[in-house]
CSV table of C-alpha atoms (C1' of nucleotides) in Angstrom, one decimal:
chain,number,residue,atom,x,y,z
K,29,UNK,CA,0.0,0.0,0.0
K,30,UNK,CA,1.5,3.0,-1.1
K,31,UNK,CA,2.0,6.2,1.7
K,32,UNK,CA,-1.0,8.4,0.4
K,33,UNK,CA,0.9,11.4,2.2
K,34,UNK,CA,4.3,11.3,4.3
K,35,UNK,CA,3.0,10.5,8.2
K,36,UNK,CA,2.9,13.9,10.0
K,37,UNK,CA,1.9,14.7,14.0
K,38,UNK,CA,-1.2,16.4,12.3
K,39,UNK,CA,-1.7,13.8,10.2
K,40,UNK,CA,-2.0,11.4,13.2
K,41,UNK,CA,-3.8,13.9,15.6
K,42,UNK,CA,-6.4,14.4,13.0
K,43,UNK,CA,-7.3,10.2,12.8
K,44,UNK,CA,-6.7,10.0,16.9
K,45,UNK,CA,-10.0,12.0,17.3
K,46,UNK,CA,-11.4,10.1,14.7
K,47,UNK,CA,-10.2,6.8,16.2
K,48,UNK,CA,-11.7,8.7,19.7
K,49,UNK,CA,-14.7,10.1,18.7
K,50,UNK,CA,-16.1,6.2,17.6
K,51,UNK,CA,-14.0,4.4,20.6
K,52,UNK,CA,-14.6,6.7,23.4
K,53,UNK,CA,-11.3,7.8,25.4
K,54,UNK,CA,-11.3,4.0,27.5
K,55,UNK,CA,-10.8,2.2,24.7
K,56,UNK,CA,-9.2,4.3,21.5
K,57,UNK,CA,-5.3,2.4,21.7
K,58,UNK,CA,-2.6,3.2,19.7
K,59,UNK,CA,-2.6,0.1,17.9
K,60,UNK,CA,-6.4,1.5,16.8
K,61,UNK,CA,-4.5,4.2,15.5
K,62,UNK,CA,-1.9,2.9,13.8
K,63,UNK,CA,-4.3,0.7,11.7
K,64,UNK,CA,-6.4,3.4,10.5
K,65,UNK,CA,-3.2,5.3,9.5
K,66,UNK,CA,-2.3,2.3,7.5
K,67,UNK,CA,0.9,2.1,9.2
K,68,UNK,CA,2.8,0.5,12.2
K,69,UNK,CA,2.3,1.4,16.3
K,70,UNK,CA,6.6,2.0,16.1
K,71,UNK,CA,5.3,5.3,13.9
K,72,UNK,CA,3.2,6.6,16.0
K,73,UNK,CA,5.6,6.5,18.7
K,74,UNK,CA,8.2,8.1,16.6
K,75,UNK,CA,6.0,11.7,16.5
K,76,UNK,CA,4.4,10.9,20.3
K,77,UNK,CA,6.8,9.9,22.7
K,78,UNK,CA,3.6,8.1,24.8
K,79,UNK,CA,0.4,8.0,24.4
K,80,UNK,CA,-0.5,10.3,27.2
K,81,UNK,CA,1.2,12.9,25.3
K,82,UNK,CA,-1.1,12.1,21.9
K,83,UNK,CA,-4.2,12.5,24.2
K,84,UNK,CA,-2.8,15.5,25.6
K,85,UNK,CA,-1.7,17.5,21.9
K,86,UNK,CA,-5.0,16.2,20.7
K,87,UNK,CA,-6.6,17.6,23.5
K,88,UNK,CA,-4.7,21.0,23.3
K,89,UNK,CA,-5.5,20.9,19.3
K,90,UNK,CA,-9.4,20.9,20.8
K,91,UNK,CA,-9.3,23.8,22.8
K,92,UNK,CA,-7.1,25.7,20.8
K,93,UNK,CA,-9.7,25.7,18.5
K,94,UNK,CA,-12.1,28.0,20.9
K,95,UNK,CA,-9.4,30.0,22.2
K,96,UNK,CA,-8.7,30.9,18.3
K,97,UNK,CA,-12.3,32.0,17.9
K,98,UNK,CA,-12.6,34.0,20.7
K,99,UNK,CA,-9.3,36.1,20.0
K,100,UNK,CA,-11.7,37.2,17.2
K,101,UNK,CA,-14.2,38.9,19.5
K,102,UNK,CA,-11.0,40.1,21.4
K,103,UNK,CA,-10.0,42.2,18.3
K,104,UNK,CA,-13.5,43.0,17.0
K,105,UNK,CA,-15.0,46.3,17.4
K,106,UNK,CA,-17.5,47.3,20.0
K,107,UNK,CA,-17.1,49.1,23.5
K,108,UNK,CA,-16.0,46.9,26.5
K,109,UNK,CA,-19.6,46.0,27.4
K,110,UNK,CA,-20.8,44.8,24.1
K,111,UNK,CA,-17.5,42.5,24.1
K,112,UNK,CA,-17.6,41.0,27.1
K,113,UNK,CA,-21.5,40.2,26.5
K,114,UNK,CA,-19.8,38.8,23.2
K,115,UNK,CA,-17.1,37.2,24.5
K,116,UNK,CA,-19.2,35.3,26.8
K,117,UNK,CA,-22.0,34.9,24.4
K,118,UNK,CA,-19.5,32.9,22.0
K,119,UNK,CA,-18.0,30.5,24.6
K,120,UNK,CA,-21.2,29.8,25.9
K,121,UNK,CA,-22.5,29.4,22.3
K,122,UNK,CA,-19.2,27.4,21.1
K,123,UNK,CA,-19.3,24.9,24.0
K,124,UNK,CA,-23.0,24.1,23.7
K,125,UNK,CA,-22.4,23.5,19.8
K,126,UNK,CA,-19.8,21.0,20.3
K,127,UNK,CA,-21.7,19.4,23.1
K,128,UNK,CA,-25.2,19.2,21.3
K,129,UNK,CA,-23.5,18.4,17.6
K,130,UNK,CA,-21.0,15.5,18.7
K,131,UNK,CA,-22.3,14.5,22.2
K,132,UNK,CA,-19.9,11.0,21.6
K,133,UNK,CA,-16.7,13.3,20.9
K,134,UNK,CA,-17.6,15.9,23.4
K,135,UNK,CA,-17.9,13.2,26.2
K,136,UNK,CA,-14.4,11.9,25.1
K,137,UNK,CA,-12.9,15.7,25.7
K,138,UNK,CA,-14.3,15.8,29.1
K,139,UNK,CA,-12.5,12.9,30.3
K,140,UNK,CA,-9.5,14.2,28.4
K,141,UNK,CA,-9.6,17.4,29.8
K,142,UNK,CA,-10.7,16.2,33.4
K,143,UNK,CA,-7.6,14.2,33.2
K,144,UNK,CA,-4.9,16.9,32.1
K,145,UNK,CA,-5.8,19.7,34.4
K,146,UNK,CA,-2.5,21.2,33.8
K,147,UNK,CA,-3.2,21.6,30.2
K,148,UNK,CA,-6.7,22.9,31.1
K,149,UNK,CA,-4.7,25.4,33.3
K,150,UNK,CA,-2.9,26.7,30.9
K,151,UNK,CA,-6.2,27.1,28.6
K,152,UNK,CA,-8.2,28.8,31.4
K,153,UNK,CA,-5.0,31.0,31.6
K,154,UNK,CA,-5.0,31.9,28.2
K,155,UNK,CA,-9.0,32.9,28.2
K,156,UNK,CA,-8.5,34.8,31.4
K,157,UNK,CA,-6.1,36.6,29.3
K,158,UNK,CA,-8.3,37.7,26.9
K,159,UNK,CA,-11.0,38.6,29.2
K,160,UNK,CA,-8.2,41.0,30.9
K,161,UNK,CA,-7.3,42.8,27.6
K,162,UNK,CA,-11.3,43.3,27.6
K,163,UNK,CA,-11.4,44.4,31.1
K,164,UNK,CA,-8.6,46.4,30.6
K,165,UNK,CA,-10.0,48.3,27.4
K,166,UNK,CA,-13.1,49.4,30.0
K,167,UNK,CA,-11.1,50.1,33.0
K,168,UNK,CA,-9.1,53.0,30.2
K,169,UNK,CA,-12.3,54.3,28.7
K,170,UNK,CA,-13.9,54.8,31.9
K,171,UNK,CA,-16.1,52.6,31.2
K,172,UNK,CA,-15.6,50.2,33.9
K,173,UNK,CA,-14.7,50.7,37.3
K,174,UNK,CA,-12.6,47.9,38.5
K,175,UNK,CA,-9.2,47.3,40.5
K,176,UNK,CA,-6.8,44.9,39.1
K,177,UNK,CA,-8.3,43.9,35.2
K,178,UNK,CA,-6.9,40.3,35.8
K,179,UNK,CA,-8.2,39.8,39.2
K,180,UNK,CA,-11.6,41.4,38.3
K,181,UNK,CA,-11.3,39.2,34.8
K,182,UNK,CA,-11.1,36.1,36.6
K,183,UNK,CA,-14.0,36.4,38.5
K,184,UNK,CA,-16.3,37.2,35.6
K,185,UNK,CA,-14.9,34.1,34.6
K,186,UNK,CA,-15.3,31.7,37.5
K,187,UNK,CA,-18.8,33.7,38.1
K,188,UNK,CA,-19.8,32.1,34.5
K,189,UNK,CA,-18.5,28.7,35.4
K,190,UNK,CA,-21.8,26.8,34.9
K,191,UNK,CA,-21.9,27.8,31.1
K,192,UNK,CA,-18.9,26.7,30.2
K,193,UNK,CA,-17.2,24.2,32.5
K,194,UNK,CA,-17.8,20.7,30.8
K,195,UNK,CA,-18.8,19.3,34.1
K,196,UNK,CA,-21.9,21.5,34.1
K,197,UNK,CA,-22.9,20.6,30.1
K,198,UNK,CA,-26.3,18.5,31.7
K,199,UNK,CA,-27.2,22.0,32.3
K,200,UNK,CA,-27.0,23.5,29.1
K,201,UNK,CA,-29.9,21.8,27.5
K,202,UNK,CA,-32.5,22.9,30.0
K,203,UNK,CA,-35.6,24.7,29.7
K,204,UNK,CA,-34.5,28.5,30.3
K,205,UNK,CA,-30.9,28.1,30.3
K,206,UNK,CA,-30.4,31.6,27.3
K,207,UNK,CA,-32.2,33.2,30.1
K,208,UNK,CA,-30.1,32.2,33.1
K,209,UNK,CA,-27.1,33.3,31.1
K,210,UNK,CA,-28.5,36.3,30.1
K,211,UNK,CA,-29.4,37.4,34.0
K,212,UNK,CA,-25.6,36.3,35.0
K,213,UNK,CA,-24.3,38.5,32.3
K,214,UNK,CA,-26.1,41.6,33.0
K,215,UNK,CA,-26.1,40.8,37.0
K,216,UNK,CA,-22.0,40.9,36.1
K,217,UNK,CA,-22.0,43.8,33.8
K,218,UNK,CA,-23.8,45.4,35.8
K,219,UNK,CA,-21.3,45.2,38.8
K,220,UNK,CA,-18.3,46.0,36.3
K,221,UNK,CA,-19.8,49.5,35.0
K,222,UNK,CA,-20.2,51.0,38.2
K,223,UNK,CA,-17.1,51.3,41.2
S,913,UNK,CA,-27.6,-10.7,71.5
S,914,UNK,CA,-30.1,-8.1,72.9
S,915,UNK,CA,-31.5,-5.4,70.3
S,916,UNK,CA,-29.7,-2.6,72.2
S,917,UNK,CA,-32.2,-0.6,70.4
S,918,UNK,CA,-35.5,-1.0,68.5
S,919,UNK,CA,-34.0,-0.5,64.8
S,920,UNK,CA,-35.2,2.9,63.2
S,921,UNK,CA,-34.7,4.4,59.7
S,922,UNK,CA,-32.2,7.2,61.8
S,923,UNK,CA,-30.5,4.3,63.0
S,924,UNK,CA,-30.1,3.0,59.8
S,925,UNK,CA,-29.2,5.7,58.1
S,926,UNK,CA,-26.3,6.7,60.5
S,927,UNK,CA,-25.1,3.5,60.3
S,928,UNK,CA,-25.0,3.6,56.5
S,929,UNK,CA,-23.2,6.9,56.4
S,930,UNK,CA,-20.3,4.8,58.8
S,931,UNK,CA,-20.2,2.3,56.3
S,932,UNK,CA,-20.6,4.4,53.2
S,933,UNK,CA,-17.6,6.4,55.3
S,934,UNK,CA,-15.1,3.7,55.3
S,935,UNK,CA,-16.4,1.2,52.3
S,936,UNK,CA,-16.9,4.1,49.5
S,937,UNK,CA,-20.4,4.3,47.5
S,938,UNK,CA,-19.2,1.8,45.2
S,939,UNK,CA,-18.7,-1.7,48.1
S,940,UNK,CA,-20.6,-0.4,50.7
S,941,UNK,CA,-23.5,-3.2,50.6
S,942,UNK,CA,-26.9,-3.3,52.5
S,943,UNK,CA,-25.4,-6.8,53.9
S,944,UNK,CA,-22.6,-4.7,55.5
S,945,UNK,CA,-25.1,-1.9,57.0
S,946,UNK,CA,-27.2,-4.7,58.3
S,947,UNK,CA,-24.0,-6.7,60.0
S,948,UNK,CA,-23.6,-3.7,61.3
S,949,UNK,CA,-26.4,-3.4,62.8
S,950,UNK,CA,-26.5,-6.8,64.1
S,951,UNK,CA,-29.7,-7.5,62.0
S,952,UNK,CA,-30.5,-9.9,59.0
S,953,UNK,CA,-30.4,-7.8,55.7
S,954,UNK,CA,-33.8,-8.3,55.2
S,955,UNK,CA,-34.9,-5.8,57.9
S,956,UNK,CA,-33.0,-3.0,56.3
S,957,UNK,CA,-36.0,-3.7,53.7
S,958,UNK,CA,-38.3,-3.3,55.8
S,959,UNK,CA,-37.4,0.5,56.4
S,960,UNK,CA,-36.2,0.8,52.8
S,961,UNK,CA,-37.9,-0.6,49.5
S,962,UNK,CA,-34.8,-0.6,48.0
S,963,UNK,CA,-30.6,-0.1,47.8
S,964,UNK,CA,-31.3,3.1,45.8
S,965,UNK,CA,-33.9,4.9,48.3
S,966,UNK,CA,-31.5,4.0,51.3
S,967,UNK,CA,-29.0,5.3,49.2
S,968,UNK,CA,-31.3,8.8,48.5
S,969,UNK,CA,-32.5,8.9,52.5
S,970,UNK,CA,-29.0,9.4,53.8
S,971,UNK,CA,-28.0,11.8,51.0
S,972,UNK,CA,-31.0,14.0,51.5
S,973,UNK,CA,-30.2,13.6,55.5
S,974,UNK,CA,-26.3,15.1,54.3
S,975,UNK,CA,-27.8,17.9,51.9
S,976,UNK,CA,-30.3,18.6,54.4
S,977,UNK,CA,-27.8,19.3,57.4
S,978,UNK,CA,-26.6,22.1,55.2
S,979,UNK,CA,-29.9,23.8,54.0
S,980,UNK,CA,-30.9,23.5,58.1
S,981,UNK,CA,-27.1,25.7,58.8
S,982,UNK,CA,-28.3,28.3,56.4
S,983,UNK,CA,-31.5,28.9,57.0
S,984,UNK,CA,-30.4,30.0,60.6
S,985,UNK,CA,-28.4,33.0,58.3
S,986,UNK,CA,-31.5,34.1,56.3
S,987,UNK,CA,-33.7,34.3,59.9
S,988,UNK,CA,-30.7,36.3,61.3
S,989,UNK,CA,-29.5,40.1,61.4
S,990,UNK,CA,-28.3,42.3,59.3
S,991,UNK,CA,-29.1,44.4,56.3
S,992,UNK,CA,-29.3,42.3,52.9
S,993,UNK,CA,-26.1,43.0,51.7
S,994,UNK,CA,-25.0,41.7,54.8
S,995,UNK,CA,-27.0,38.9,54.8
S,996,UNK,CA,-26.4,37.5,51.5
S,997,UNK,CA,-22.9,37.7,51.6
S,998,UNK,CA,-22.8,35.9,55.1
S,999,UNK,CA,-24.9,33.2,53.2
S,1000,UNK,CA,-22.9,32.9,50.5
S,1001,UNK,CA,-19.5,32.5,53.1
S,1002,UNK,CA,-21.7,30.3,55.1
S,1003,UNK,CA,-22.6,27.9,52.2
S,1004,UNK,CA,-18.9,28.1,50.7
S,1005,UNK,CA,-17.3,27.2,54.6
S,1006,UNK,CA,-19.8,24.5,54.8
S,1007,UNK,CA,-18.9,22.6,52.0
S,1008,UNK,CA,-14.9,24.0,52.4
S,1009,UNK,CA,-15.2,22.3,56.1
S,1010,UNK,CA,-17.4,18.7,54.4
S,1011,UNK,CA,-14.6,18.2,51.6
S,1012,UNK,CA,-11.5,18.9,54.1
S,1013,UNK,CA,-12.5,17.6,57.9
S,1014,UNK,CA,-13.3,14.0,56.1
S,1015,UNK,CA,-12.5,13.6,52.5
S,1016,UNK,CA,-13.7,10.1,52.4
S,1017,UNK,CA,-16.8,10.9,53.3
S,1018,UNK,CA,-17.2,13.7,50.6
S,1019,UNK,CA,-16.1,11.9,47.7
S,1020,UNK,CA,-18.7,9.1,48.7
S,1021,UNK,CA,-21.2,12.2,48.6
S,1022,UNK,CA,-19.9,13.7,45.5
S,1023,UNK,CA,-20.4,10.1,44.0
S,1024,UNK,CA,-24.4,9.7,45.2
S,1025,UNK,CA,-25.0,13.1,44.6
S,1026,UNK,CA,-24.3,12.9,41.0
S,1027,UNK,CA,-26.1,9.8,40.5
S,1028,UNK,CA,-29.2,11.4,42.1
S,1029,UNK,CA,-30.3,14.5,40.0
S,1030,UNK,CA,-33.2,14.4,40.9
S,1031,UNK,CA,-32.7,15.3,45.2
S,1032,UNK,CA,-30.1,17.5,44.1
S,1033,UNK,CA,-32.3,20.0,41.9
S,1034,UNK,CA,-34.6,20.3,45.1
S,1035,UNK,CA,-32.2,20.8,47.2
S,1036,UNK,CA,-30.7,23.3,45.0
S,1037,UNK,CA,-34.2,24.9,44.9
S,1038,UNK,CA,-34.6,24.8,48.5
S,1039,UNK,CA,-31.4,26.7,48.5
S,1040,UNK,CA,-32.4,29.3,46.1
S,1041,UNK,CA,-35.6,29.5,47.8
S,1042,UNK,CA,-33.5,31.2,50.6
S,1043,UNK,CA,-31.8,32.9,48.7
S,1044,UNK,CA,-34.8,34.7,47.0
S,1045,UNK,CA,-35.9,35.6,50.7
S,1046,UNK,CA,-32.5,37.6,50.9
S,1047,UNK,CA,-33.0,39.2,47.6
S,1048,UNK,CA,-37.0,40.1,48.2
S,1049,UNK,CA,-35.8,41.8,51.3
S,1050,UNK,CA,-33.2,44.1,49.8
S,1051,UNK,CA,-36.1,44.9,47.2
S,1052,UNK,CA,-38.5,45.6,49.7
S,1053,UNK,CA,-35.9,47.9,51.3
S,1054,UNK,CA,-35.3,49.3,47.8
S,1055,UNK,CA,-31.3,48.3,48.4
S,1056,UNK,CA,-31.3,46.1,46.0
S,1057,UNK,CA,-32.8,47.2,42.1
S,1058,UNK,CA,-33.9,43.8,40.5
S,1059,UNK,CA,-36.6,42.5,38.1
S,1060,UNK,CA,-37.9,39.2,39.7
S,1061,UNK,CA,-36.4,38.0,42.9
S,1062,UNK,CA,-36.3,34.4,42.3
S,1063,UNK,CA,-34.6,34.7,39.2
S,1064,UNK,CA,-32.0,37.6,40.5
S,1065,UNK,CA,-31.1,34.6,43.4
S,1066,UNK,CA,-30.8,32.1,40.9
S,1067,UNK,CA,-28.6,33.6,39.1
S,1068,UNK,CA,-26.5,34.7,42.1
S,1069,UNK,CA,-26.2,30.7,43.1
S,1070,UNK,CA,-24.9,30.0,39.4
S,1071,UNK,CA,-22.8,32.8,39.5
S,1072,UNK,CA,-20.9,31.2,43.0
S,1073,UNK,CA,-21.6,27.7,41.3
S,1074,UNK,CA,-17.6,27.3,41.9
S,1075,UNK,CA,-17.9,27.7,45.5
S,1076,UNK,CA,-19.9,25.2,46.6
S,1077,UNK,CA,-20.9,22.7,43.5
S,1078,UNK,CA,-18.7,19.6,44.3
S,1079,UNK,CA,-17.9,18.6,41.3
S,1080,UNK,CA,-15.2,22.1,41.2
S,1081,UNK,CA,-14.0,20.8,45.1
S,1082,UNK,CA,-10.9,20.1,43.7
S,1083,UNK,CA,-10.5,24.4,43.5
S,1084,UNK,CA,-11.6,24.6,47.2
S,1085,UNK,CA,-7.7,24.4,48.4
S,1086,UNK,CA,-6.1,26.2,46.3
S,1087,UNK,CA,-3.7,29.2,46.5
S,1088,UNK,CA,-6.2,32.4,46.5
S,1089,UNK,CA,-9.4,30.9,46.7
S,1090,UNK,CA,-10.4,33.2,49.2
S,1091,UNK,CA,-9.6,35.8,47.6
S,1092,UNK,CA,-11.4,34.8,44.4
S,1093,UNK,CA,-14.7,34.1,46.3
S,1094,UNK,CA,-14.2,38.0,47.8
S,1095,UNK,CA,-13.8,39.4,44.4
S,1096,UNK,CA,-17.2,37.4,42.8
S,1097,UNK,CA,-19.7,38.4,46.0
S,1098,UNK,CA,-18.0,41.9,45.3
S,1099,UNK,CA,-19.3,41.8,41.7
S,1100,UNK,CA,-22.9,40.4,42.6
S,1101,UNK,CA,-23.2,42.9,45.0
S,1102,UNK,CA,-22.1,45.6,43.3
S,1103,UNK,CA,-24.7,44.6,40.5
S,1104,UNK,CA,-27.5,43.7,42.8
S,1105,UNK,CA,-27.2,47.0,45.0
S,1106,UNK,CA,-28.4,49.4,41.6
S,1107,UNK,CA,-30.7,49.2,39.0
L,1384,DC,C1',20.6,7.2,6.7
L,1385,DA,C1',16.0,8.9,7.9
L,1386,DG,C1',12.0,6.8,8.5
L,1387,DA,C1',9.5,2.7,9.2
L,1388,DT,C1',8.8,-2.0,11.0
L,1389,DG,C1',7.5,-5.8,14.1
L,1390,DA,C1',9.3,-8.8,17.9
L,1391,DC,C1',9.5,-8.4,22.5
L,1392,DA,C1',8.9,-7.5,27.9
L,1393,DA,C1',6.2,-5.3,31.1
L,1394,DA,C1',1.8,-3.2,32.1
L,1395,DA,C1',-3.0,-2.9,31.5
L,1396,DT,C1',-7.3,-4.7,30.2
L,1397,DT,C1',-10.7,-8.3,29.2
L,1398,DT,C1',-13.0,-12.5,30.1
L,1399,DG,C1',-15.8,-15.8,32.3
L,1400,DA,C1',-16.5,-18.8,36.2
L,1401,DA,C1',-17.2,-18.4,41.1
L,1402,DA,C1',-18.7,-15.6,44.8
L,1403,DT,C1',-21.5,-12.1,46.6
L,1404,DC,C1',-25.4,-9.0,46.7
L,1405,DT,C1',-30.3,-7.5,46.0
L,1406,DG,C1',-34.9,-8.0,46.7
L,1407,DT,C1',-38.7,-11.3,48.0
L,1408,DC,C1',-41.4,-13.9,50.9
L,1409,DA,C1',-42.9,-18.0,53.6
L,1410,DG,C1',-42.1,-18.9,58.0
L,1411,DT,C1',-40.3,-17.9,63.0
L,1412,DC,C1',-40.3,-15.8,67.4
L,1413,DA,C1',-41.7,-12.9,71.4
D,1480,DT,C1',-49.6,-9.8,65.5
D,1481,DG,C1',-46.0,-7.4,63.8
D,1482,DA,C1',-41.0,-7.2,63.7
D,1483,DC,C1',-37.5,-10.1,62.2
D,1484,DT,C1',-35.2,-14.1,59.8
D,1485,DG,C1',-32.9,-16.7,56.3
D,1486,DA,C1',-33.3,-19.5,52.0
D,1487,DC,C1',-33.8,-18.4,47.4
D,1488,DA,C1',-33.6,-16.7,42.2
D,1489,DG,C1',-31.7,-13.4,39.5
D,1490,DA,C1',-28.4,-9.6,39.0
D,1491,DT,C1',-24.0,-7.9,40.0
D,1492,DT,C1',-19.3,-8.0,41.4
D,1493,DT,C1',-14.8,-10.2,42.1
D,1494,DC,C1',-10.6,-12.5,40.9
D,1495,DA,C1',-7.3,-14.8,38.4
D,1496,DA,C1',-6.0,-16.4,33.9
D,1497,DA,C1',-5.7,-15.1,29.1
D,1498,DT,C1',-5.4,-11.5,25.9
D,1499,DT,C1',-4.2,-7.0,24.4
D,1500,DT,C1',-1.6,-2.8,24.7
D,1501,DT,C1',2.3,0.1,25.6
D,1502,DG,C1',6.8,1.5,24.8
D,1503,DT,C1',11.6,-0.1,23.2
D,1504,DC,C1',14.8,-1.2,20.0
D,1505,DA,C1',17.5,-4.1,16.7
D,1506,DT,C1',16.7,-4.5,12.1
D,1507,DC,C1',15.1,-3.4,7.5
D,1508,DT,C1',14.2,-0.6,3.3
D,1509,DG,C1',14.1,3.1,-0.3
DNA sequence: CAGATGACAAAATTTGAAATCTGTCAGTCA
DNA sequence: TGACTGACAGATTTCAAATTTTGTCATCTG
């Protein structure tokens, strides 16, 4: 069988979520892999050094993904208010979408991500981040009255926890749900526009 | 052997938290709360149709202790401000104090709870239910601005969803915690206290 | 010689037979 | 008589043996 393409670490993250979306994260192996790339387990291990670290730069492929759509917002127009309400909006809206469109694949992620909570860290660090250059934005314009931005970002983000915290994804298919979000968002805007 | 007592459903249940305690939700059998007991397994039945509603008795009994601790807060002094925020430290300490003085014990919890939606959404609306006594009376007072009550507390126990659902107990000992949990009542207050 | 292979040891998982548990109920005991 | 027992069937769990997987590396191949 002829190599349809040379074997890259894409190439093999892009068949591991395959290989985990239909397995689930118990039971996807290496070997599973492998087979689908048409190629031996030894190849695998030649890009990943172990298989924890494929689940893991799979995983960090996954949320890159919404941390590259929400650096979008970030950069968009709008005063502070209207992006934060965007900002949170998206996630909110991004995180539902993958849990209602590919419950099988988003299940897999949360067992991924509930079992690399350093790489989660560094995610959550990275959306504080950009919640901070938007708190930042309003704290210069007058905008909003707040202390530190980052200390003041994180808790906007911890205080919207239930909408997009995987753990809390039974939630986000419940009668009245847009409407809970929308009362925590203006409940936290609210408290942000005013020192 | 003498009955040193007549056998009771509180009986029972204390004993099954003991064994849930030291066996874990997972191998803590009826047989082993009824050896316990010194009584065939077959009396446990008689207080209990099944496993499962023992299971749900002595969770409600552990959910219940809580909802008792705070209700003394909402019947105590204070303005509203005061109030909810002594609430909210209350609730937070509570479940702080559950998850550190006997980790065993909580993780056996953390387990039924999540197996039992069903006890936990009304305890959660008990919960709110206090909460939206709090809010009413800092409407009333006109030192809180909010549309409907019950709704405003709701979305004041999903903003703090981090401090006390058990399922983000793994945050409860970290560096700063505190100080996080200060900076979200700060923002709900500041939000609830103008229209 | 750079990349790929597959045999191999150690670790982890699956399997299925044996043991235990759940829930019932006819019968015992005080 | 009403609380309690224990034998029982069916469901579930356990445990050890068999299989599979992980990760390495000497060897192969283009």
């Amino acid at each position: 069988m002829a190599p349809s393409a040379p074997l890259t670490a894409e190439r093999i993250l892009e068949v591991t979520e395959d290989v985990l979306r239909r397995h689930g994260p118990a039971k996807a192996t290496v070997v599973d892999v492998a087979r689908e790339l048409g190629v031996s387990h030894g190849s695998v291990y030649r890009h990943f050094r172990t298989k924890a670290a494929l689940r893991e730069a799979v995983t960090k492929r996954w949320l890159d993904r919404t941390t590259e759509r929400l650096a979008q917002v970030v950069d968009g127009p709008g005063d502070a208010s209207a992006k934060l309400r965007r900002w949170l909006s998206e996630l909110f809206a991004a995180k539902r979408r993958k849990a209602g469109d590919d419950p099988q694949l988003f299940a897999t992620y949360s067992v991924l991500t509930g079992e690399l909570s350093d790489l989660v860290d560094q995610h959550i660090d990275e959306l504080v981040g950009q919640l901070t250059v938007i708190v930042e934005e309003g704290a210069r314009t007058g905008e909003f009255a707040t202390g530190d931005p980052a200390v003041t970002a994180r808790a906007v983000f911890v205080a919207t926890a239930l909408f997009h915290d995987p753990r809390h994804a039974g939630m986000w298919s419940r009668e009245g749900i847009e409407e809970q979000f929308g009362e925590v968002c203006a409940l936290l805007l609210r408290g942000l526009r005013q020192g």
